[in-house]
Coordinates of C-alpha atoms in Angstrom, one line a residue:
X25 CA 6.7 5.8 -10.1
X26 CA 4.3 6.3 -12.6
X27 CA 3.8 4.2 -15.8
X28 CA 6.9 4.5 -17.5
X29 CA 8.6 6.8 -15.1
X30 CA 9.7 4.1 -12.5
X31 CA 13.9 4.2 -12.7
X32 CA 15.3 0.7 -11.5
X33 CA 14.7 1.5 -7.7
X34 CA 14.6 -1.7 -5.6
X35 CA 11.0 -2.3 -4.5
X36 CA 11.5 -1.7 -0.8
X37 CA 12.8 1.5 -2.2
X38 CA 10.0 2.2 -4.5
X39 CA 7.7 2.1 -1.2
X40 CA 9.1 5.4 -0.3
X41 CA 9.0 7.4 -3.9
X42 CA 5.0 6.1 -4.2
X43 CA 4.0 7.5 -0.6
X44 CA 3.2 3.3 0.7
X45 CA 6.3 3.5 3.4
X46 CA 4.8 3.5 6.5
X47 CA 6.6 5.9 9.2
X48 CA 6.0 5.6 12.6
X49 CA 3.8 7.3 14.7
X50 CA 3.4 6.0 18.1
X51 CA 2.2 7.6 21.5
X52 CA 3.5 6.2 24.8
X53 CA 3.0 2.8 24.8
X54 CA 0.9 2.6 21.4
X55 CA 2.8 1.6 18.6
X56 CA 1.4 2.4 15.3
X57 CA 2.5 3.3 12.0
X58 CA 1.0 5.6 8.7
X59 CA 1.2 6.2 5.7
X60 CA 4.3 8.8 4.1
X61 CA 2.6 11.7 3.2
X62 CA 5.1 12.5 0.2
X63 CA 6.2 10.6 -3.0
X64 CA 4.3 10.5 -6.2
X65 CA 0.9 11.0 -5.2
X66 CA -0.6 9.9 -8.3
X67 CA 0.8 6.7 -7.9
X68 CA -0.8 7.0 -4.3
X69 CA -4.1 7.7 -6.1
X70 CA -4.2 4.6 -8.5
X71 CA -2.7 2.3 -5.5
X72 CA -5.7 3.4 -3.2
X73 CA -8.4 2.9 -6.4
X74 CA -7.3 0.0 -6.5
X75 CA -7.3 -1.4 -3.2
X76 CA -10.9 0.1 -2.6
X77 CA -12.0 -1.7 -5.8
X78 CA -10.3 -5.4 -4.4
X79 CA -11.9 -4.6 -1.3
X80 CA -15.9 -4.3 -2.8
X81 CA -15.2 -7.2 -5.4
X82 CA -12.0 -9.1 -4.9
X83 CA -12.5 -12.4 -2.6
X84 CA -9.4 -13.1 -1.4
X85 CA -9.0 -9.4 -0.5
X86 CA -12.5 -9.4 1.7
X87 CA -11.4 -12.4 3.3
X88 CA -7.8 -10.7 4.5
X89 CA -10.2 -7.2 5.7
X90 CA -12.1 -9.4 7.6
X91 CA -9.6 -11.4 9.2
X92 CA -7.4 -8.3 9.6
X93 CA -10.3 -7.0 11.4
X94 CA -10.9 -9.8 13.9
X95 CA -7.0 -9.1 14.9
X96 CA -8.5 -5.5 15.5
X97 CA -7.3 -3.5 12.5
X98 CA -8.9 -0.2 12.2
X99 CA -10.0 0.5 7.7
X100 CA -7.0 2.9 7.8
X101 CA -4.4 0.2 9.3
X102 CA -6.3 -1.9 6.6
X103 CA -5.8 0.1 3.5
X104 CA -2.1 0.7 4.5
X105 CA -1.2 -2.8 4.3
X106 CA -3.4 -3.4 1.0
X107 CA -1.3 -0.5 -0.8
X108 CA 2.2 -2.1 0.1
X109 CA 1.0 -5.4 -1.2
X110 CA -0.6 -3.7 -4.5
X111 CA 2.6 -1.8 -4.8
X112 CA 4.6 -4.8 -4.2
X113 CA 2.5 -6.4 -7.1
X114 CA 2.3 -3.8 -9.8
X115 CA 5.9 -2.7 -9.3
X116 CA 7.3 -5.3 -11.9
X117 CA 5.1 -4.1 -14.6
X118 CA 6.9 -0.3 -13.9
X119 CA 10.1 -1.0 -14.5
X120 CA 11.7 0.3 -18.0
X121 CA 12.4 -1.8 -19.8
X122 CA 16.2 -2.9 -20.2

């Protein structure tokens, strides 16, 4: 999913070449989820950049961590959700062209 690299992969699918699908991970009656561990982890990289960077300078962004965080989101649950929506974003601009 690189620059360049992205083959025409649905975005939903793209979620789980670029490491942003979450997987679940619950224990008894808690039901969380985090992050894949594989895919392209440079793409990983520059999604996580990014979402640090929106989250020092971005307004909307600040507002959605703090409101995220009243509901009781830990920075982790945070920054999961941040990369799916940046990943969502960016992907157009991946495609090949056709």
């Amino acid at each position: 999913m690189t620059a360049g690299l992205a083959p025409s992969w649905a975005p939903r699918a793209a979620g789980n070449v670029d490491g942003t699908a979450p997987i679940p991970a619950s224990s008894g009656k808690v039901t969380r989820w985090r992050l894949n561990r594989g895919g392209d982890r440079d793409a990983n990289h520059a999604l996580w950049r990014i979402v640090i960077c929106r989250m020092k300078s971005h307004p909307a962004t600040r507002a959605y961590v703090a409101r995220r965080s009243k509901e009781g989101l830990s920075k982790k649950e945070i920054i999961r959700c941040l990369k799916r929506y940046v990943a969502r974003e960016v992907y157009p601009y991946l495609r090949p062209a056709r």
